[in-house]
PDB file of C-alpha atoms in Angstrom:
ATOM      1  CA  UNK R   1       0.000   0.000   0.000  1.00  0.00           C
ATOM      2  CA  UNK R   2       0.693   3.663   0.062  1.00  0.00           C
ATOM      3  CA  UNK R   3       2.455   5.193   2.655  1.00  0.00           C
ATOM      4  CA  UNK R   4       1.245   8.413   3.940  1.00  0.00           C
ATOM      5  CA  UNK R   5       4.151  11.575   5.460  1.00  0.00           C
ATOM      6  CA  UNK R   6       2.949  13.066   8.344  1.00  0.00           C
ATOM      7  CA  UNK R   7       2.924  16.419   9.753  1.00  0.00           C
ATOM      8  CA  UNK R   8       3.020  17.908  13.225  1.00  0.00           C
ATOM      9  CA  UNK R   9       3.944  19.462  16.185  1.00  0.00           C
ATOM     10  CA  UNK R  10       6.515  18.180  18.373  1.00  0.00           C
ATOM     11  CA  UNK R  11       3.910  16.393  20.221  1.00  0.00           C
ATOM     12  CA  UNK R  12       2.552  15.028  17.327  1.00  0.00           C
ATOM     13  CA  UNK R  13       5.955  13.301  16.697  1.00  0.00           C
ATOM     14  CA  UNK R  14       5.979  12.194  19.550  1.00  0.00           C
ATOM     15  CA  UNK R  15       2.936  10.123  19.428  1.00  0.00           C
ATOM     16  CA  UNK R  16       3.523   8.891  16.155  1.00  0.00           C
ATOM     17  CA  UNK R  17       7.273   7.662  16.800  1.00  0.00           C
ATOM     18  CA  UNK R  18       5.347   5.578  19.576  1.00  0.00           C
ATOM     19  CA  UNK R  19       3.024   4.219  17.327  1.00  0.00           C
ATOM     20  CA  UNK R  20       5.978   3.194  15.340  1.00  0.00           C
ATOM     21  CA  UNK R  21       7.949   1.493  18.152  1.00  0.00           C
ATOM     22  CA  UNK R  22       5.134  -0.432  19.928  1.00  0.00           C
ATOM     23  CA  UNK R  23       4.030  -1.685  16.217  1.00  0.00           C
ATOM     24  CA  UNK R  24       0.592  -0.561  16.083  1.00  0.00           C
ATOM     25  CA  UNK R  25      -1.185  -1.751  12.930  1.00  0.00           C
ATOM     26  CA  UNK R  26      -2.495   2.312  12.324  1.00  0.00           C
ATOM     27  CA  UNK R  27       1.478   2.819  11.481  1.00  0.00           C
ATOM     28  CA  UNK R  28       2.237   0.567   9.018  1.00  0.00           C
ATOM     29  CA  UNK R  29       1.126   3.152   6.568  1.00  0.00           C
ATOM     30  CA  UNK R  30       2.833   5.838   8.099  1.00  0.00           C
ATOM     31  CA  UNK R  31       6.172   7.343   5.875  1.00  0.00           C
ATOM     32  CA  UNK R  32       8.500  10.677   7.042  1.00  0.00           C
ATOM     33  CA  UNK R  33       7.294  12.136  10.051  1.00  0.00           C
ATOM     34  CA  UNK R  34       7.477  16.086   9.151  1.00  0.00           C
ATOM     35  CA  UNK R  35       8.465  17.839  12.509  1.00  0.00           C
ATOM     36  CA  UNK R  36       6.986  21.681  12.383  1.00  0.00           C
ATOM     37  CA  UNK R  37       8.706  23.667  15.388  1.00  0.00           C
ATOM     38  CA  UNK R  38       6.646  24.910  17.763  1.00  0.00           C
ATOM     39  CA  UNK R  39       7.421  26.878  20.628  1.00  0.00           C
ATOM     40  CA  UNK R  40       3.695  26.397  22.214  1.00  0.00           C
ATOM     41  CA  UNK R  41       0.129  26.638  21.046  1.00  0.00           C
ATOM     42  CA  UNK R  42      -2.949  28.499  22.727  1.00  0.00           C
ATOM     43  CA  UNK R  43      -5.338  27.480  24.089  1.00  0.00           C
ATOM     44  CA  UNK R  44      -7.877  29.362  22.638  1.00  0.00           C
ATOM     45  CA  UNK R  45      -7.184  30.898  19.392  1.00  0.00           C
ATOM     46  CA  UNK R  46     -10.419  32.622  19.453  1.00  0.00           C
ATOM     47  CA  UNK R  47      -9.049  34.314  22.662  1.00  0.00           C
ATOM     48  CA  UNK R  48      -5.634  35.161  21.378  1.00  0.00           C
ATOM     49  CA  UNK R  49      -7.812  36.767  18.146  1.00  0.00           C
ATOM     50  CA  UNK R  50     -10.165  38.577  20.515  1.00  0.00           C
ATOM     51  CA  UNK R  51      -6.586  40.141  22.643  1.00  0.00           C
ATOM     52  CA  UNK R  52      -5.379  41.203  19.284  1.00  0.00           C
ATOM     53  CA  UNK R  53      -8.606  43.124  18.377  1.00  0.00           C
ATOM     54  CA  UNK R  54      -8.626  44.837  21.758  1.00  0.00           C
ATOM     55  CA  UNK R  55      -5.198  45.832  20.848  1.00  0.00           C
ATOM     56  CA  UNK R  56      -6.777  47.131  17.246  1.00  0.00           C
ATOM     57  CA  UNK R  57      -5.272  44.450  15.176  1.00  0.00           C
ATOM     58  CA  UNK R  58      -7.435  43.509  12.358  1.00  0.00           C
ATOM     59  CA  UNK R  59      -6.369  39.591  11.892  1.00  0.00           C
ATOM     60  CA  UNK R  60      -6.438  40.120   8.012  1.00  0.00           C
ATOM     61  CA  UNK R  61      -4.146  42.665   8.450  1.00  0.00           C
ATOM     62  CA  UNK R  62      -1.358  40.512  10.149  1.00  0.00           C
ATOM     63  CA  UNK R  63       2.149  40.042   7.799  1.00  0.00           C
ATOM     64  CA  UNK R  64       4.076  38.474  10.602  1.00  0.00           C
ATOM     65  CA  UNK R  65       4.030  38.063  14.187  1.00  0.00           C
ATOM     66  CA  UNK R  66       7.813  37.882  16.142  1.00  0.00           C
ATOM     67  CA  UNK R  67       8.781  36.435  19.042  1.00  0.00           C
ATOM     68  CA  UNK R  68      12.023  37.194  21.147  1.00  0.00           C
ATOM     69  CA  UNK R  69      11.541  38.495  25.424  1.00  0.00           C
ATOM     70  CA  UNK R  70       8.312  39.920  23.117  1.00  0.00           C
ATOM     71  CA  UNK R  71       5.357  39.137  21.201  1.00  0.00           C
ATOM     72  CA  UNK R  72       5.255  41.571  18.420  1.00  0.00           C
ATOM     73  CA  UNK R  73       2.706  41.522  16.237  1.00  0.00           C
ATOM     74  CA  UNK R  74       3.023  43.392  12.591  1.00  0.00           C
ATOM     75  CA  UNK R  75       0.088  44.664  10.552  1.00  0.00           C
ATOM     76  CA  UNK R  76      -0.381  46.417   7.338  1.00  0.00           C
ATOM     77  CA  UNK R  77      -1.188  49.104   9.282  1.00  0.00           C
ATOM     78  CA  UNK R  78       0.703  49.429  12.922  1.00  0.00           C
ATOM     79  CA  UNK R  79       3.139  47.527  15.200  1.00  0.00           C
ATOM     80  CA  UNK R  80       2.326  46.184  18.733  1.00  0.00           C
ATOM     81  CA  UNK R  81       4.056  44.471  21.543  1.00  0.00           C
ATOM     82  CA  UNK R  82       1.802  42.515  24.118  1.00  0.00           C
ATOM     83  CA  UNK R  83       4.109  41.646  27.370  1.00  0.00           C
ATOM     84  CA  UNK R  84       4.967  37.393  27.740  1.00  0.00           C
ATOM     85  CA  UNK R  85       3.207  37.629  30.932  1.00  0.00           C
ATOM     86  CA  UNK R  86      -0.106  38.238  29.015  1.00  0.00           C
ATOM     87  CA  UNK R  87       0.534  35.469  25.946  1.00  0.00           C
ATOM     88  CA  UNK R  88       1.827  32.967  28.427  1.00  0.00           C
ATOM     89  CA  UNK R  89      -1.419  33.340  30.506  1.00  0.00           C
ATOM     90  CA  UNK R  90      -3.223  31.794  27.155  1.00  0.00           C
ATOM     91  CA  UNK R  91      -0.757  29.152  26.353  1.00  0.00           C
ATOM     92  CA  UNK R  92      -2.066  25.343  26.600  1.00  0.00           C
ATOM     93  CA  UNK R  93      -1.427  23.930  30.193  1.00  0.00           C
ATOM     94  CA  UNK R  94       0.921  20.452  28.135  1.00  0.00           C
ATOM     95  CA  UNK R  95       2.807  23.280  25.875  1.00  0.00           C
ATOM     96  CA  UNK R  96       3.972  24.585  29.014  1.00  0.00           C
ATOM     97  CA  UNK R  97       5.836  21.184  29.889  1.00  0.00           C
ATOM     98  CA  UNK R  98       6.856  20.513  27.095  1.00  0.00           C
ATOM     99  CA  UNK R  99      10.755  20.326  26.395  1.00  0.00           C
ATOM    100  CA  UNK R 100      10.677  20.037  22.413  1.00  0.00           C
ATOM    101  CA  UNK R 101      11.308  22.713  20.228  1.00  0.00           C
ATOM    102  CA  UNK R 102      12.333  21.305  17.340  1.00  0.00           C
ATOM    103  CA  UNK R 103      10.325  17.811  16.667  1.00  0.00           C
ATOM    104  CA  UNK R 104      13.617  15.637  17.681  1.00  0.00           C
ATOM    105  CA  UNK R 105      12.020  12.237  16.904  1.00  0.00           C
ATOM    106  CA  UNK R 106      10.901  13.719  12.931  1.00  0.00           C
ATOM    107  CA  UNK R 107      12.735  12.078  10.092  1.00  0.00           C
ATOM    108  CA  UNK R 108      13.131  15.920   9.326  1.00  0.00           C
ATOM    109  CA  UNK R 109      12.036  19.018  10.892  1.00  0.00           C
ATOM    110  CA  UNK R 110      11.050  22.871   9.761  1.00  0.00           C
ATOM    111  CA  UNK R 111      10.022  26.227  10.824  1.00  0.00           C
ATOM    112  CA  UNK R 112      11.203  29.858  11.457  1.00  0.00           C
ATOM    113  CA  UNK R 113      14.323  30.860  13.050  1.00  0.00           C
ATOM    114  CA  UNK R 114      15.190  34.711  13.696  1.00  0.00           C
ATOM    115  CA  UNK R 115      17.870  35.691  11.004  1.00  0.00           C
ATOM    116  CA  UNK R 116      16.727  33.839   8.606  1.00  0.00           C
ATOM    117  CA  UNK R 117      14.818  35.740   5.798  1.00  0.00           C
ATOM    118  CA  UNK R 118      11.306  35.818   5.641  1.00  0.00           C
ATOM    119  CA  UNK R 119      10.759  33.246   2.490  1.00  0.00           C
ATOM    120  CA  UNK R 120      13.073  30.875   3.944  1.00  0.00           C
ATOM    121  CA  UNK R 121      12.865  27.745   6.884  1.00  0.00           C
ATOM    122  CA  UNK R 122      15.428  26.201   8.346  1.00  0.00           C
ATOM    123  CA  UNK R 123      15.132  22.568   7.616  1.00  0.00           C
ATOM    124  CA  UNK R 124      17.016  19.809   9.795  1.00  0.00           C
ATOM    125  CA  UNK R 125      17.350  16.459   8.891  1.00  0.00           C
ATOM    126  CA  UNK R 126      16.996  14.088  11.675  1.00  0.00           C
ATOM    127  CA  UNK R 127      17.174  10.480   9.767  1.00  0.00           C
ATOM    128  CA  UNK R 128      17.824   8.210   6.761  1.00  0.00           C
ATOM    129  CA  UNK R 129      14.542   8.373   5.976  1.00  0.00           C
ATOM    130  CA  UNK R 130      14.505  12.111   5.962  1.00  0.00           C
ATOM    131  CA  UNK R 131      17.502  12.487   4.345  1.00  0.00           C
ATOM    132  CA  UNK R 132      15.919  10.556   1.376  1.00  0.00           C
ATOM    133  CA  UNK R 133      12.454  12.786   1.265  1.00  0.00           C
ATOM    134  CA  UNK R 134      14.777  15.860   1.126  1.00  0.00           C
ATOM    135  CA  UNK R 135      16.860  14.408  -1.357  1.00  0.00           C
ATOM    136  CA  UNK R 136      13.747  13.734  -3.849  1.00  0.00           C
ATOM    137  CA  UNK R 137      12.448  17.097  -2.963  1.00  0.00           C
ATOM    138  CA  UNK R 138      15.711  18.881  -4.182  1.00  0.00           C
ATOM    139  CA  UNK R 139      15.994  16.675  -7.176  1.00  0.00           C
ATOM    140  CA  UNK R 140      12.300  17.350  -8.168  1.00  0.00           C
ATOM    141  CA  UNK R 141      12.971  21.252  -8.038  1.00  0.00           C
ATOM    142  CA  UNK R 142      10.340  21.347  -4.697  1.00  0.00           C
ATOM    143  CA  UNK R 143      13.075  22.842  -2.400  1.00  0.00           C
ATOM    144  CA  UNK R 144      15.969  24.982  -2.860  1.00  0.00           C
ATOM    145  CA  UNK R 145      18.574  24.355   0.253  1.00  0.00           C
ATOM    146  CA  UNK R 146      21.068  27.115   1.187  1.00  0.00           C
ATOM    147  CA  UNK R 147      23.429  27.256   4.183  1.00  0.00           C
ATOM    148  CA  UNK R 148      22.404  29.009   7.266  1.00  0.00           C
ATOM    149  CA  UNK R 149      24.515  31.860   8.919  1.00  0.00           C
ATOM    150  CA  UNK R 150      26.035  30.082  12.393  1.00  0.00           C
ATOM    151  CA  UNK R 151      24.283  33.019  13.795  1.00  0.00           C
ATOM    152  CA  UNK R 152      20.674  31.061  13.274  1.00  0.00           C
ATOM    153  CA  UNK R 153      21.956  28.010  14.614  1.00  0.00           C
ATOM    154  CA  UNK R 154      23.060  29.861  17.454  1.00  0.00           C
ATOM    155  CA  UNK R 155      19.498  31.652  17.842  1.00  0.00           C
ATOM    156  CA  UNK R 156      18.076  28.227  17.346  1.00  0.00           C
ATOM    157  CA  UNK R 157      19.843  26.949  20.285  1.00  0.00           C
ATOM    158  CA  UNK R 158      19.251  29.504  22.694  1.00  0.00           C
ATOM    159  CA  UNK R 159      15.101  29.455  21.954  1.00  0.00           C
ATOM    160  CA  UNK R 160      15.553  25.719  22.316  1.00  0.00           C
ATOM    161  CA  UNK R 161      17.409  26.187  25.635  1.00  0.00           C
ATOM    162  CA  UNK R 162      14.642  28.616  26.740  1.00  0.00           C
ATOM    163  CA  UNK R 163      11.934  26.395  26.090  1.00  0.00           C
ATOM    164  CA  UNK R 164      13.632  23.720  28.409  1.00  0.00           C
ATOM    165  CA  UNK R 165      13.587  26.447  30.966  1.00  0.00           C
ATOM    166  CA  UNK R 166      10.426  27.366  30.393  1.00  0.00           C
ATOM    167  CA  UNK R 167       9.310  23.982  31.169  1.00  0.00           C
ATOM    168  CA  UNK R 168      11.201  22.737  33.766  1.00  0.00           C
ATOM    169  CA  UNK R 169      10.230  25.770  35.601  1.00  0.00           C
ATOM    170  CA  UNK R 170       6.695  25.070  35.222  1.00  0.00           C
ATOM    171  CA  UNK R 171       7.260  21.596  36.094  1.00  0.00           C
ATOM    172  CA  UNK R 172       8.361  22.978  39.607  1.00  0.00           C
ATOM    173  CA  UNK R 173       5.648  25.508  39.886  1.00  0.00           C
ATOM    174  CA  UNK R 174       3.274  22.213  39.191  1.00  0.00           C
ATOM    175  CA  UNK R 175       4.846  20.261  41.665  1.00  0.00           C
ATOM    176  CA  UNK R 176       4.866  22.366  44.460  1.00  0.00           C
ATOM    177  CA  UNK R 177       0.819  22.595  43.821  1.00  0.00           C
ATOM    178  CA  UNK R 178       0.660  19.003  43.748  1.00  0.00           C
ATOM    179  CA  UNK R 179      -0.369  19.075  40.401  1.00  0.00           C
ATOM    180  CA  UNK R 180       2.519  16.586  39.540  1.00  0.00           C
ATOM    181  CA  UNK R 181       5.127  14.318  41.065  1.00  0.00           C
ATOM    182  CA  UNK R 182       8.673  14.680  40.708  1.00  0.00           C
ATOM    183  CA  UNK R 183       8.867  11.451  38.794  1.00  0.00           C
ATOM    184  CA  UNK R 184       6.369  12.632  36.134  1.00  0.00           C
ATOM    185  CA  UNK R 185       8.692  15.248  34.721  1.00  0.00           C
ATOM    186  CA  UNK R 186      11.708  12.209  34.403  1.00  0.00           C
ATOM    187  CA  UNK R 187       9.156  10.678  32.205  1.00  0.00           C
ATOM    188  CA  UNK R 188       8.552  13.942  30.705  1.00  0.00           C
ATOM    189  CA  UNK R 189      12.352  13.859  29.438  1.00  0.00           C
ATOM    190  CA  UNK R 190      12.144  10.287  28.856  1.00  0.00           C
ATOM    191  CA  UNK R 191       9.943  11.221  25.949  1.00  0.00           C
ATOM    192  CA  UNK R 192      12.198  13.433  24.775  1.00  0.00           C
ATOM    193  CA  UNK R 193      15.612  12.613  25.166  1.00  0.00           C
ATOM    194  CA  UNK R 194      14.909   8.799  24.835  1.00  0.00           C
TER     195      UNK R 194
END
């Protein structure tokens, strides 16, 4: 039969690498796992929409939205900068413990990186398998690969380091609450780092 690439979130990869190992019959169909990075999701986009209107941004209007210490938002029109403490108050509860930037169990991961120019993703290969899709792509005129500056790597690295931060901070915010146990975030990284 056909086998079928799939696309995701670092969580997504996750789940579908299981699938993989433990053999379950829904995988034997399943070709490249596509990583997307992801530094978190909302919980309610509606919300985040509804913030962004109070702060008179039309959605149709937004060309890019950037993320450093920041949330910057760009428009066709204006400019505006909503304080972390107010986007990480609408983050999903499992984005905040999660460790995974990057989609480290994807046969090849892609997304944004500050530095790089706006038409362009950084692109990591992660596997055989991955280096084989990529190869195809190339050779079928899909892609066009191009170095990165060391300077994205670098950037790259840091926001991954962050988001470990992030997380094991929360993790020890949910702990003292009694929300979790201090095994739970060894399993966490167990997910992760294998």
């Amino acid at each position: 039969g056909s086998r079928v690439a799939f696309l995701g979130v670092p969580c997504h990869m996750i789940a579908m690498r299981k699938l993989q190992i433990y053999g379950h019959k829904s995988s034997d169909e399943l070709g490249p796992l596509i990583g997307l990075f992801c530094l978190w999701s909302f919980s309610s986009l509606k919300d985040l929409v509804e913030r962004l209107e109070d702060k008179g941004i039309d959605r149709n209007k937004i060309r890019s939205i950037e993320l450093d210490s920041e949330f910057k938002v760009n428009s066709s029109s204006s400019k505006i900068i909503i304080p972390m403490k107010e986007i990480w108050e609408r983050v999903r509860e499992g984005c905040k413990t999660c460790q995974d930037l990057t989609g480290l169990v994807s046969d090849v991961s892609v997304g944004r990186v500050e530095g790089v120019a706006p038409d362009w993703s950084v692109l990591i290969v992660r596997s055989k398998i991955g280096e084989n899709l990529v190869n195809r792509a190339v050779k079928g005129k899909y892609i066009e690969l191009s170095d990165v500056e060391p300077s994205v790597r670098e950037n790259l690295i840091s926001l991954s380091i962050k988001k470990k931060h992030f997380a094991e901070e929360k993790y020890k915010e949910d702990v003292k609450k009694g929300l979790l146990t201090s095994e739970a975030f060894e399993v966490l990284q167990d997910n992760i780092i294998g």
